């Protein structure tokens, strides 16, 4: 009950803050919006805003894990705030500051989706999909593509996961054994799930065979 009450309070607070920030952005008061975000980052969490910005997404997940349980409400709130901050900085023409924050928020939302965390204002996957579209103009880092691959698979978008896998394989970022393991995991699923995921069983078998041949030729 306590966790649910806390989560509901966090949703209410984030709704208010995001609404306030969006209102300031519409009024072209981006600097004021940044102050609102900075104040909440410093006040709300166990670490200050500067540290939150410096830590990697993986470090933030570890910092917000207690007894093996990830504090998804806090993590989602951090992701929302740094996403807003990144977008405001980009609006101000400070892409060199905004891009890393947007990328970190993207990573956090993907990790939350993989954890099957509950929705706050929107689901983690919806938030991640929005950022994926915005960041698609950039050449994304290898670790981002690996996380996208994992996220698409966990969300049941197997065709999109395979597309990312092809890109990773071409870049030499994924070994043939890892790719084969992906196809073998899919073969354990029912036909209906594979069809819904855009990758029917015959295509999964083709992909597995392709990777098997690639391994033997190496």
mmCIF file with all atom_site columns, C-alpha atoms in Angstrom:
data_model
loop_
_atom_site.group_PDB
_atom_site.id
_atom_site.type_symbol
_atom_site.label_atom_id
_atom_site.label_alt_id
_atom_site.label_comp_id
_atom_site.label_asym_id
_atom_site.label_entity_id
_atom_site.label_seq_id
_atom_site.pdbx_PDB_ins_code
_atom_site.Cartn_x
_atom_site.Cartn_y
_atom_site.Cartn_z
_atom_site.occupancy
_atom_site.B_iso_or_equiv
_atom_site.pdbx_formal_charge
_atom_site.auth_seq_id
_atom_site.auth_comp_id
_atom_site.auth_asym_id
_atom_site.auth_atom_id
_atom_site.pdbx_PDB_model_num
ATOM 1   C CA . UNK A 1 1   ? 0.000  0.000   0.000   1.00 0.00 ? 1   UNK A CA 1
ATOM 2   C CA . UNK A 1 2   ? 2.845  2.377   0.899   1.00 0.00 ? 2   UNK A CA 1
ATOM 3   C CA . UNK A 1 3   ? 4.553  1.770   -2.441  1.00 0.00 ? 3   UNK A CA 1
ATOM 4   C CA . UNK A 1 4   ? 1.326  2.382   -4.349  1.00 0.00 ? 4   UNK A CA 1
ATOM 5   C CA . UNK A 1 5   ? 0.637  5.601   -2.424  1.00 0.00 ? 5   UNK A CA 1
ATOM 6   C CA . UNK A 1 6   ? 4.183  6.793   -3.065  1.00 0.00 ? 6   UNK A CA 1
ATOM 7   C CA . UNK A 1 7   ? 3.871  5.978   -6.758  1.00 0.00 ? 7   UNK A CA 1
ATOM 8   C CA . UNK A 1 8   ? 0.587  7.861   -7.032  1.00 0.00 ? 8   UNK A CA 1
ATOM 9   C CA . UNK A 1 9   ? 2.093  10.884  -5.260  1.00 0.00 ? 9   UNK A CA 1
ATOM 10  C CA . UNK A 1 10  ? 5.045  10.776  -7.635  1.00 0.00 ? 10  UNK A CA 1
ATOM 11  C CA . UNK A 1 11  ? 2.702  10.692  -10.651 1.00 0.00 ? 11  UNK A CA 1
ATOM 12  C CA . UNK A 1 12  ? 0.811  13.698  -9.293  1.00 0.00 ? 12  UNK A CA 1
ATOM 13  C CA . UNK A 1 13  ? 4.032  15.604  -8.632  1.00 0.00 ? 13  UNK A CA 1
ATOM 14  C CA . UNK A 1 14  ? 5.514  14.811  -12.038 1.00 0.00 ? 14  UNK A CA 1
ATOM 15  C CA . UNK A 1 15  ? 2.279  15.834  -13.747 1.00 0.00 ? 15  UNK A CA 1
ATOM 16  C CA . UNK A 1 16  ? 2.441  19.208  -12.004 1.00 0.00 ? 16  UNK A CA 1
ATOM 17  C CA . UNK A 1 17  ? 6.124  19.739  -12.762 1.00 0.00 ? 17  UNK A CA 1
ATOM 18  C CA . UNK A 1 18  ? 5.904  18.669  -16.412 1.00 0.00 ? 18  UNK A CA 1
ATOM 19  C CA . UNK A 1 19  ? 2.829  20.887  -16.847 1.00 0.00 ? 19  UNK A CA 1
ATOM 20  C CA . UNK A 1 20  ? 4.683  23.809  -15.277 1.00 0.00 ? 20  UNK A CA 1
ATOM 21  C CA . UNK A 1 21  ? 7.754  23.223  -17.440 1.00 0.00 ? 21  UNK A CA 1
ATOM 22  C CA . UNK A 1 22  ? 5.697  22.914  -20.622 1.00 0.00 ? 22  UNK A CA 1
ATOM 23  C CA . UNK A 1 23  ? 3.869  26.134  -19.765 1.00 0.00 ? 23  UNK A CA 1
ATOM 24  C CA . UNK A 1 24  ? 7.160  27.980  -19.294 1.00 0.00 ? 24  UNK A CA 1
ATOM 25  C CA . UNK A 1 25  ? 8.469  26.572  -22.572 1.00 0.00 ? 25  UNK A CA 1
ATOM 26  C CA . UNK A 1 26  ? 5.379  27.811  -24.395 1.00 0.00 ? 26  UNK A CA 1
ATOM 27  C CA . UNK A 1 27  ? 5.995  31.260  -22.890 1.00 0.00 ? 27  UNK A CA 1
ATOM 28  C CA . UNK A 1 28  ? 9.609  31.119  -24.127 1.00 0.00 ? 28  UNK A CA 1
ATOM 29  C CA . UNK A 1 29  ? 10.839 31.084  -20.518 1.00 0.00 ? 29  UNK A CA 1
ATOM 30  C CA . UNK A 1 30  ? 13.235 28.181  -20.999 1.00 0.00 ? 30  UNK A CA 1
ATOM 31  C CA . UNK A 1 31  ? 15.741 29.396  -18.409 1.00 0.00 ? 31  UNK A CA 1
ATOM 32  C CA . UNK A 1 32  ? 13.003 29.503  -15.765 1.00 0.00 ? 32  UNK A CA 1
ATOM 33  C CA . UNK A 1 33  ? 11.946 25.994  -16.774 1.00 0.00 ? 33  UNK A CA 1
ATOM 34  C CA . UNK A 1 34  ? 15.530 24.782  -16.304 1.00 0.00 ? 34  UNK A CA 1
ATOM 35  C CA . UNK A 1 35  ? 15.547 26.239  -12.782 1.00 0.00 ? 35  UNK A CA 1
ATOM 36  C CA . UNK A 1 36  ? 12.324 24.363  -11.933 1.00 0.00 ? 36  UNK A CA 1
ATOM 37  C CA . UNK A 1 37  ? 13.870 21.078  -13.110 1.00 0.00 ? 37  UNK A CA 1
ATOM 38  C CA . UNK A 1 38  ? 17.148 21.761  -11.299 1.00 0.00 ? 38  UNK A CA 1
ATOM 39  C CA . UNK A 1 39  ? 15.357 22.522  -8.044  1.00 0.00 ? 39  UNK A CA 1
ATOM 40  C CA . UNK A 1 40  ? 13.334 19.312  -8.134  1.00 0.00 ? 40  UNK A CA 1
ATOM 41  C CA . UNK A 1 41  ? 16.370 17.168  -9.031  1.00 0.00 ? 41  UNK A CA 1
ATOM 42  C CA . UNK A 1 42  ? 18.213 18.599  -6.021  1.00 0.00 ? 42  UNK A CA 1
ATOM 43  C CA . UNK A 1 43  ? 15.264 18.307  -3.638  1.00 0.00 ? 43  UNK A CA 1
ATOM 44  C CA . UNK A 1 44  ? 13.533 15.068  -4.547  1.00 0.00 ? 44  UNK A CA 1
ATOM 45  C CA . UNK A 1 45  ? 16.193 12.380  -4.743  1.00 0.00 ? 45  UNK A CA 1
ATOM 46  C CA . UNK A 1 46  ? 18.990 10.921  -2.615  1.00 0.00 ? 46  UNK A CA 1
ATOM 47  C CA . UNK A 1 47  ? 21.621 12.619  -4.810  1.00 0.00 ? 47  UNK A CA 1
ATOM 48  C CA . UNK A 1 48  ? 21.921 16.132  -6.155  1.00 0.00 ? 48  UNK A CA 1
ATOM 49  C CA . UNK A 1 49  ? 21.141 17.151  -9.713  1.00 0.00 ? 49  UNK A CA 1
ATOM 50  C CA . UNK A 1 50  ? 24.790 17.534  -10.670 1.00 0.00 ? 50  UNK A CA 1
ATOM 51  C CA . UNK A 1 51  ? 25.528 13.935  -9.683  1.00 0.00 ? 51  UNK A CA 1
ATOM 52  C CA . UNK A 1 52  ? 22.426 12.671  -11.502 1.00 0.00 ? 52  UNK A CA 1
ATOM 53  C CA . UNK A 1 53  ? 23.653 14.328  -14.695 1.00 0.00 ? 53  UNK A CA 1
ATOM 54  C CA . UNK A 1 54  ? 27.162 12.890  -14.297 1.00 0.00 ? 54  UNK A CA 1
ATOM 55  C CA . UNK A 1 55  ? 26.193 9.278   -13.557 1.00 0.00 ? 55  UNK A CA 1
ATOM 56  C CA . UNK A 1 56  ? 25.562 6.855   -16.413 1.00 0.00 ? 56  UNK A CA 1
ATOM 57  C CA . UNK A 1 57  ? 22.116 5.341   -16.832 1.00 0.00 ? 57  UNK A CA 1
ATOM 58  C CA . UNK A 1 58  ? 23.445 1.995   -15.552 1.00 0.00 ? 58  UNK A CA 1
ATOM 59  C CA . UNK A 1 59  ? 24.885 3.723   -12.467 1.00 0.00 ? 59  UNK A CA 1
ATOM 60  C CA . UNK A 1 60  ? 21.560 5.453   -11.813 1.00 0.00 ? 60  UNK A CA 1
ATOM 61  C CA . UNK A 1 61  ? 19.752 2.117   -11.938 1.00 0.00 ? 61  UNK A CA 1
ATOM 62  C CA . UNK A 1 62  ? 22.238 0.671   -9.453  1.00 0.00 ? 62  UNK A CA 1
ATOM 63  C CA . UNK A 1 63  ? 21.915 3.708   -7.173  1.00 0.00 ? 63  UNK A CA 1
ATOM 64  C CA . UNK A 1 64  ? 18.135 3.355   -7.221  1.00 0.00 ? 64  UNK A CA 1
ATOM 65  C CA . UNK A 1 65  ? 18.081 -0.349  -6.443  1.00 0.00 ? 65  UNK A CA 1
ATOM 66  C CA . UNK A 1 66  ? 17.422 -1.516  -2.887  1.00 0.00 ? 66  UNK A CA 1
ATOM 67  C CA . UNK A 1 67  ? 17.635 -5.185  -1.913  1.00 0.00 ? 67  UNK A CA 1
ATOM 68  C CA . UNK A 1 68  ? 17.467 -6.141  -5.590  1.00 0.00 ? 68  UNK A CA 1
ATOM 69  C CA . UNK A 1 69  ? 14.331 -4.074  -6.249  1.00 0.00 ? 69  UNK A CA 1
ATOM 70  C CA . UNK A 1 70  ? 14.598 -1.119  -8.635  1.00 0.00 ? 70  UNK A CA 1
ATOM 71  C CA . UNK A 1 71  ? 12.835 2.037   -7.446  1.00 0.00 ? 71  UNK A CA 1
ATOM 72  C CA . UNK A 1 72  ? 11.096 2.489   -10.778 1.00 0.00 ? 72  UNK A CA 1
ATOM 73  C CA . UNK A 1 73  ? 9.006  5.492   -9.698  1.00 0.00 ? 73  UNK A CA 1
ATOM 74  C CA . UNK A 1 74  ? 12.128 7.490   -8.816  1.00 0.00 ? 74  UNK A CA 1
ATOM 75  C CA . UNK A 1 75  ? 13.944 6.300   -11.924 1.00 0.00 ? 75  UNK A CA 1
ATOM 76  C CA . UNK A 1 76  ? 11.008 7.231   -14.153 1.00 0.00 ? 76  UNK A CA 1
ATOM 77  C CA . UNK A 1 77  ? 10.801 10.665  -12.536 1.00 0.00 ? 77  UNK A CA 1
ATOM 78  C CA . UNK A 1 78  ? 14.523 11.272  -13.129 1.00 0.00 ? 78  UNK A CA 1
ATOM 79  C CA . UNK A 1 79  ? 14.151 10.178  -16.751 1.00 0.00 ? 79  UNK A CA 1
ATOM 80  C CA . UNK A 1 80  ? 11.238 12.582  -17.275 1.00 0.00 ? 80  UNK A CA 1
ATOM 81  C CA . UNK A 1 81  ? 13.112 15.505  -15.765 1.00 0.00 ? 81  UNK A CA 1
ATOM 82  C CA . UNK A 1 82  ? 16.349 15.026  -17.680 1.00 0.00 ? 82  UNK A CA 1
ATOM 83  C CA . UNK A 1 83  ? 14.365 14.422  -20.882 1.00 0.00 ? 83  UNK A CA 1
ATOM 84  C CA . UNK A 1 84  ? 12.660 17.799  -20.410 1.00 0.00 ? 84  UNK A CA 1
ATOM 85  C CA . UNK A 1 85  ? 15.977 19.437  -19.576 1.00 0.00 ? 85  UNK A CA 1
ATOM 86  C CA . UNK A 1 86  ? 17.631 17.949  -22.656 1.00 0.00 ? 86  UNK A CA 1
ATOM 87  C CA . UNK A 1 87  ? 14.829 19.159  -24.902 1.00 0.00 ? 87  UNK A CA 1
ATOM 88  C CA . UNK A 1 88  ? 14.957 22.682  -23.464 1.00 0.00 ? 88  UNK A CA 1
ATOM 89  C CA . UNK A 1 89  ? 18.727 22.899  -23.917 1.00 0.00 ? 89  UNK A CA 1
ATOM 90  C CA . UNK A 1 90  ? 18.302 21.745  -27.515 1.00 0.00 ? 90  UNK A CA 1
ATOM 91  C CA . UNK A 1 91  ? 15.651 24.432  -28.065 1.00 0.00 ? 91  UNK A CA 1
ATOM 92  C CA . UNK A 1 92  ? 18.173 26.971  -26.785 1.00 0.00 ? 92  UNK A CA 1
ATOM 93  C CA . UNK A 1 93  ? 20.705 25.793  -29.364 1.00 0.00 ? 93  UNK A CA 1
ATOM 94  C CA . UNK A 1 94  ? 22.868 24.056  -26.751 1.00 0.00 ? 94  UNK A CA 1
ATOM 95  C CA . UNK A 1 95  ? 22.834 20.632  -28.414 1.00 0.00 ? 95  UNK A CA 1
ATOM 96  C CA . UNK A 1 96  ? 26.192 19.676  -26.934 1.00 0.00 ? 96  UNK A CA 1
ATOM 97  C CA . UNK A 1 97  ? 24.500 19.786  -23.504 1.00 0.00 ? 97  UNK A CA 1
ATOM 98  C CA . UNK A 1 98  ? 21.040 18.633  -24.551 1.00 0.00 ? 98  UNK A CA 1
ATOM 99  C CA . UNK A 1 99  ? 21.975 15.553  -26.583 1.00 0.00 ? 99  UNK A CA 1
ATOM 100 C CA . UNK A 1 100 ? 23.700 13.622  -23.744 1.00 0.00 ? 100 UNK A CA 1
ATOM 101 C CA . UNK A 1 101 ? 20.719 14.221  -21.457 1.00 0.00 ? 101 UNK A CA 1
ATOM 102 C CA . UNK A 1 102 ? 18.219 13.098  -24.082 1.00 0.00 ? 102 UNK A CA 1
ATOM 103 C CA . UNK A 1 103 ? 20.341 10.015  -24.740 1.00 0.00 ? 103 UNK A CA 1
ATOM 104 C CA . UNK A 1 104 ? 20.496 9.207   -21.023 1.00 0.00 ? 104 UNK A CA 1
ATOM 105 C CA . UNK A 1 105 ? 16.725 9.622   -20.705 1.00 0.00 ? 105 UNK A CA 1
ATOM 106 C CA . UNK A 1 106 ? 16.305 7.321   -23.719 1.00 0.00 ? 106 UNK A CA 1
ATOM 107 C CA . UNK A 1 107 ? 18.456 4.680   -22.024 1.00 0.00 ? 107 UNK A CA 1
ATOM 108 C CA . UNK A 1 108 ? 16.534 4.999   -18.757 1.00 0.00 ? 108 UNK A CA 1
ATOM 109 C CA . UNK A 1 109 ? 13.139 4.649   -20.439 1.00 0.00 ? 109 UNK A CA 1
ATOM 110 C CA . UNK A 1 110 ? 14.359 1.576   -22.332 1.00 0.00 ? 110 UNK A CA 1
ATOM 111 C CA . UNK A 1 111 ? 15.641 0.030   -19.104 1.00 0.00 ? 111 UNK A CA 1
ATOM 112 C CA . UNK A 1 112 ? 12.312 0.764   -17.408 1.00 0.00 ? 112 UNK A CA 1
ATOM 113 C CA . UNK A 1 113 ? 10.460 -0.846  -20.325 1.00 0.00 ? 113 UNK A CA 1
ATOM 114 C CA . UNK A 1 114 ? 12.671 -3.942  -20.085 1.00 0.00 ? 114 UNK A CA 1
ATOM 115 C CA . UNK A 1 115 ? 11.872 -4.065  -16.349 1.00 0.00 ? 115 UNK A CA 1
ATOM 116 C CA . UNK A 1 116 ? 8.159  -3.849  -17.282 1.00 0.00 ? 116 UNK A CA 1
ATOM 117 C CA . UNK A 1 117 ? 7.816  -0.816  -14.999 1.00 0.00 ? 117 UNK A CA 1
ATOM 118 C CA . UNK A 1 118 ? 4.326  0.704   -14.654 1.00 0.00 ? 118 UNK A CA 1
ATOM 119 C CA . UNK A 1 119 ? 3.340  3.829   -16.569 1.00 0.00 ? 119 UNK A CA 1
ATOM 120 C CA . UNK A 1 120 ? 3.666  7.223   -14.982 1.00 0.00 ? 120 UNK A CA 1
ATOM 121 C CA . UNK A 1 121 ? 2.428  9.916   -17.359 1.00 0.00 ? 121 UNK A CA 1
ATOM 122 C CA . UNK A 1 122 ? 2.985  7.493   -20.249 1.00 0.00 ? 122 UNK A CA 1
ATOM 123 C CA . UNK A 1 123 ? 4.486  4.018   -20.454 1.00 0.00 ? 123 UNK A CA 1
ATOM 124 C CA . UNK A 1 124 ? 8.289  3.767   -20.548 1.00 0.00 ? 124 UNK A CA 1
ATOM 125 C CA . UNK A 1 125 ? 8.060  2.299   -24.069 1.00 0.00 ? 125 UNK A CA 1
ATOM 126 C CA . UNK A 1 126 ? 6.006  5.253   -25.304 1.00 0.00 ? 126 UNK A CA 1
ATOM 127 C CA . UNK A 1 127 ? 8.565  7.654   -23.871 1.00 0.00 ? 127 UNK A CA 1
ATOM 128 C CA . UNK A 1 128 ? 11.432 5.632   -25.361 1.00 0.00 ? 128 UNK A CA 1
ATOM 129 C CA . UNK A 1 129 ? 9.767  5.498   -28.783 1.00 0.00 ? 129 UNK A CA 1
ATOM 130 C CA . UNK A 1 130 ? 9.425  9.293   -28.842 1.00 0.00 ? 130 UNK A CA 1
ATOM 131 C CA . UNK A 1 131 ? 13.100 9.747   -28.023 1.00 0.00 ? 131 UNK A CA 1
ATOM 132 C CA . UNK A 1 132 ? 14.129 7.075   -30.521 1.00 0.00 ? 132 UNK A CA 1
ATOM 133 C CA . UNK A 1 133 ? 12.423 9.101   -33.260 1.00 0.00 ? 133 UNK A CA 1
ATOM 134 C CA . UNK A 1 134 ? 14.042 12.362  -32.133 1.00 0.00 ? 134 UNK A CA 1
ATOM 135 C CA . UNK A 1 135 ? 17.528 10.892  -31.790 1.00 0.00 ? 135 UNK A CA 1
ATOM 136 C CA . UNK A 1 136 ? 17.321 8.996   -35.069 1.00 0.00 ? 136 UNK A CA 1
ATOM 137 C CA . UNK A 1 137 ? 19.069 11.881  -36.832 1.00 0.00 ? 137 UNK A CA 1
ATOM 138 C CA . UNK A 1 138 ? 22.281 10.985  -34.998 1.00 0.00 ? 138 UNK A CA 1
ATOM 139 C CA . UNK A 1 139 ? 24.605 8.023   -35.335 1.00 0.00 ? 139 UNK A CA 1
ATOM 140 C CA . UNK A 1 140 ? 23.871 6.375   -32.013 1.00 0.00 ? 140 UNK A CA 1
ATOM 141 C CA . UNK A 1 141 ? 26.586 4.789   -29.854 1.00 0.00 ? 141 UNK A CA 1
ATOM 142 C CA . UNK A 1 142 ? 27.097 1.028   -29.816 1.00 0.00 ? 142 UNK A CA 1
ATOM 143 C CA . UNK A 1 143 ? 25.770 0.692   -26.251 1.00 0.00 ? 143 UNK A CA 1
ATOM 144 C CA . UNK A 1 144 ? 22.592 2.526   -27.264 1.00 0.00 ? 144 UNK A CA 1
ATOM 145 C CA . UNK A 1 145 ? 21.995 0.202   -30.207 1.00 0.00 ? 145 UNK A CA 1
ATOM 146 C CA . UNK A 1 146 ? 22.553 -2.830  -27.974 1.00 0.00 ? 146 UNK A CA 1
ATOM 147 C CA . UNK A 1 147 ? 19.971 -1.517  -25.534 1.00 0.00 ? 147 UNK A CA 1
ATOM 148 C CA . UNK A 1 148 ? 17.529 -0.778  -28.390 1.00 0.00 ? 148 UNK A CA 1
ATOM 149 C CA . UNK A 1 149 ? 17.948 -4.377  -29.567 1.00 0.00 ? 149 UNK A CA 1
ATOM 150 C CA . UNK A 1 150 ? 17.147 -5.679  -26.073 1.00 0.00 ? 150 UNK A CA 1
ATOM 151 C CA . UNK A 1 151 ? 14.229 -3.269  -25.661 1.00 0.00 ? 151 UNK A CA 1
ATOM 152 C CA . UNK A 1 152 ? 12.597 -4.200  -28.986 1.00 0.00 ? 152 UNK A CA 1
ATOM 153 C CA . UNK A 1 153 ? 12.903 -7.894  -28.188 1.00 0.00 ? 153 UNK A CA 1
ATOM 154 C CA . UNK A 1 154 ? 11.453 -7.478  -24.685 1.00 0.00 ? 154 UNK A CA 1
ATOM 155 C CA . UNK A 1 155 ? 8.562  -5.439  -26.123 1.00 0.00 ? 155 UNK A CA 1
ATOM 156 C CA . UNK A 1 156 ? 7.799  -8.157  -28.676 1.00 0.00 ? 156 UNK A CA 1
ATOM 157 C CA . UNK A 1 157 ? 8.817  -6.138  -31.746 1.00 0.00 ? 157 UNK A CA 1
ATOM 158 C CA . UNK A 1 158 ? 10.965 -8.923  -33.144 1.00 0.00 ? 158 UNK A CA 1
ATOM 159 C CA . UNK A 1 159 ? 11.222 -7.527  -36.665 1.00 0.00 ? 159 UNK A CA 1
ATOM 160 C CA . UNK A 1 160 ? 12.600 -4.237  -35.328 1.00 0.00 ? 160 UNK A CA 1
ATOM 161 C CA . UNK A 1 161 ? 14.948 -6.124  -33.025 1.00 0.00 ? 161 UNK A CA 1
ATOM 162 C CA . UNK A 1 162 ? 16.247 -8.052  -36.033 1.00 0.00 ? 162 UNK A CA 1
ATOM 163 C CA . UNK A 1 163 ? 16.803 -4.803  -37.966 1.00 0.00 ? 163 UNK A CA 1
ATOM 164 C CA . UNK A 1 164 ? 18.961 -3.463  -35.139 1.00 0.00 ? 164 UNK A CA 1
ATOM 165 C CA . UNK A 1 165 ? 20.748 -6.807  -34.946 1.00 0.00 ? 165 UNK A CA 1
ATOM 166 C CA . UNK A 1 166 ? 21.671 -6.556  -38.644 1.00 0.00 ? 166 UNK A CA 1
ATOM 167 C CA . UNK A 1 167 ? 23.128 -3.105  -38.051 1.00 0.00 ? 167 UNK A CA 1
ATOM 168 C CA . UNK A 1 168 ? 25.077 -4.297  -35.022 1.00 0.00 ? 168 UNK A CA 1
ATOM 169 C CA . UNK A 1 169 ? 26.387 -7.308  -36.932 1.00 0.00 ? 169 UNK A CA 1
ATOM 170 C CA . UNK A 1 170 ? 27.544 -5.117  -39.820 1.00 0.00 ? 170 UNK A CA 1
ATOM 171 C CA . UNK A 1 171 ? 29.353 -2.879  -37.324 1.00 0.00 ? 171 UNK A CA 1
ATOM 172 C CA . UNK A 1 172 ? 31.030 -5.904  -35.744 1.00 0.00 ? 172 UNK A CA 1
ATOM 173 C CA . UNK A 1 173 ? 29.345 -5.083  -32.431 1.00 0.00 ? 173 UNK A CA 1
ATOM 174 C CA . UNK A 1 174 ? 27.615 -8.477  -32.082 1.00 0.00 ? 174 UNK A CA 1
ATOM 175 C CA . UNK A 1 175 ? 29.189 -11.900 -32.538 1.00 0.00 ? 175 UNK A CA 1
ATOM 176 C CA . UNK A 1 176 ? 27.450 -14.593 -34.586 1.00 0.00 ? 176 UNK A CA 1
ATOM 177 C CA . UNK A 1 177 ? 26.923 -16.648 -31.413 1.00 0.00 ? 177 UNK A CA 1
ATOM 178 C CA . UNK A 1 178 ? 24.948 -13.781 -29.826 1.00 0.00 ? 178 UNK A CA 1
ATOM 179 C CA . UNK A 1 179 ? 22.831 -13.414 -32.948 1.00 0.00 ? 179 UNK A CA 1
ATOM 180 C CA . UNK A 1 180 ? 22.155 -17.160 -33.027 1.00 0.00 ? 180 UNK A CA 1
ATOM 181 C CA . UNK A 1 181 ? 21.090 -17.023 -29.375 1.00 0.00 ? 181 UNK A CA 1
ATOM 182 C CA . UNK A 1 182 ? 18.560 -14.323 -30.302 1.00 0.00 ? 182 UNK A CA 1
ATOM 183 C CA . UNK A 1 183 ? 16.987 -16.495 -33.009 1.00 0.00 ? 183 UNK A CA 1
ATOM 184 C CA . UNK A 1 184 ? 16.977 -19.543 -30.730 1.00 0.00 ? 184 UNK A CA 1
ATOM 185 C CA . UNK A 1 185 ? 15.102 -17.560 -28.063 1.00 0.00 ? 185 UNK A CA 1
ATOM 186 C CA . UNK A 1 186 ? 12.494 -16.632 -30.664 1.00 0.00 ? 186 UNK A CA 1
ATOM 187 C CA . UNK A 1 187 ? 12.079 -20.245 -31.772 1.00 0.00 ? 187 UNK A CA 1
ATOM 188 C CA . UNK A 1 188 ? 10.879 -21.063 -28.251 1.00 0.00 ? 188 UNK A CA 1
ATOM 189 C CA . UNK A 1 189 ? 7.908  -18.717 -28.714 1.00 0.00 ? 189 UNK A CA 1
ATOM 190 C CA . UNK A 1 190 ? 4.516  -19.712 -30.183 1.00 0.00 ? 190 UNK A CA 1
ATOM 191 C CA . UNK A 1 191 ? 3.788  -18.906 -33.824 1.00 0.00 ? 191 UNK A CA 1
ATOM 192 C CA . UNK A 1 192 ? 1.170  -16.336 -32.839 1.00 0.00 ? 192 UNK A CA 1
ATOM 193 C CA . UNK A 1 193 ? 3.699  -14.306 -30.826 1.00 0.00 ? 193 UNK A CA 1
ATOM 194 C CA . UNK A 1 194 ? 6.190  -14.368 -33.686 1.00 0.00 ? 194 UNK A CA 1
ATOM 195 C CA . UNK A 1 195 ? 3.558  -13.221 -36.178 1.00 0.00 ? 195 UNK A CA 1
ATOM 196 C CA . UNK A 1 196 ? 2.468  -10.406 -33.875 1.00 0.00 ? 196 UNK A CA 1
ATOM 197 C CA . UNK A 1 197 ? 6.113  -9.422  -33.564 1.00 0.00 ? 197 UNK A CA 1
ATOM 198 C CA . UNK A 1 198 ? 6.506  -9.195  -37.340 1.00 0.00 ? 198 UNK A CA 1
ATOM 199 C CA . UNK A 1 199 ? 8.909  -12.115 -37.675 1.00 0.00 ? 199 UNK A CA 1
ATOM 200 C CA . UNK A 1 200 ? 7.238  -15.419 -38.632 1.00 0.00 ? 200 UNK A CA 1
ATOM 201 C CA . UNK A 1 201 ? 8.933  -18.706 -37.806 1.00 0.00 ? 201 UNK A CA 1
ATOM 202 C CA . UNK A 1 202 ? 10.299 -19.321 -41.294 1.00 0.00 ? 202 UNK A CA 1
ATOM 203 C CA . UNK A 1 203 ? 12.113 -15.975 -41.187 1.00 0.00 ? 203 UNK A CA 1
ATOM 204 C CA . UNK A 1 204 ? 13.491 -16.788 -37.741 1.00 0.00 ? 204 UNK A CA 1
ATOM 205 C CA . UNK A 1 205 ? 14.838 -20.085 -39.104 1.00 0.00 ? 205 UNK A CA 1
ATOM 206 C CA . UNK A 1 206 ? 16.328 -18.254 -42.093 1.00 0.00 ? 206 UNK A CA 1
ATOM 207 C CA . UNK A 1 207 ? 18.051 -15.807 -39.768 1.00 0.00 ? 207 UNK A CA 1
ATOM 208 C CA . UNK A 1 208 ? 19.432 -18.603 -37.623 1.00 0.00 ? 208 UNK A CA 1
ATOM 209 C CA . UNK A 1 209 ? 20.756 -20.426 -40.666 1.00 0.00 ? 209 UNK A CA 1
ATOM 210 C CA . UNK A 1 210 ? 22.313 -17.243 -42.001 1.00 0.00 ? 210 UNK A CA 1
ATOM 211 C CA . UNK A 1 211 ? 24.160 -16.702 -38.744 1.00 0.00 ? 211 UNK A CA 1
ATOM 212 C CA . UNK A 1 212 ? 25.211 -20.363 -38.638 1.00 0.00 ? 212 UNK A CA 1
ATOM 213 C CA . UNK A 1 213 ? 26.754 -20.069 -42.103 1.00 0.00 ? 213 UNK A CA 1
ATOM 214 C CA . UNK A 1 214 ? 28.467 -16.836 -41.132 1.00 0.00 ? 214 UNK A CA 1
ATOM 215 C CA . UNK A 1 215 ? 30.001 -18.575 -38.136 1.00 0.00 ? 215 UNK A CA 1
ATOM 216 C CA . UNK A 1 216 ? 31.297 -21.511 -40.154 1.00 0.00 ? 216 UNK A CA 1
ATOM 217 C CA . UNK A 1 217 ? 32.840 -19.180 -42.743 1.00 0.00 ? 217 UNK A CA 1
ATOM 218 C CA . UNK A 1 218 ? 34.639 -17.105 -40.131 1.00 0.00 ? 218 UNK A CA 1
#
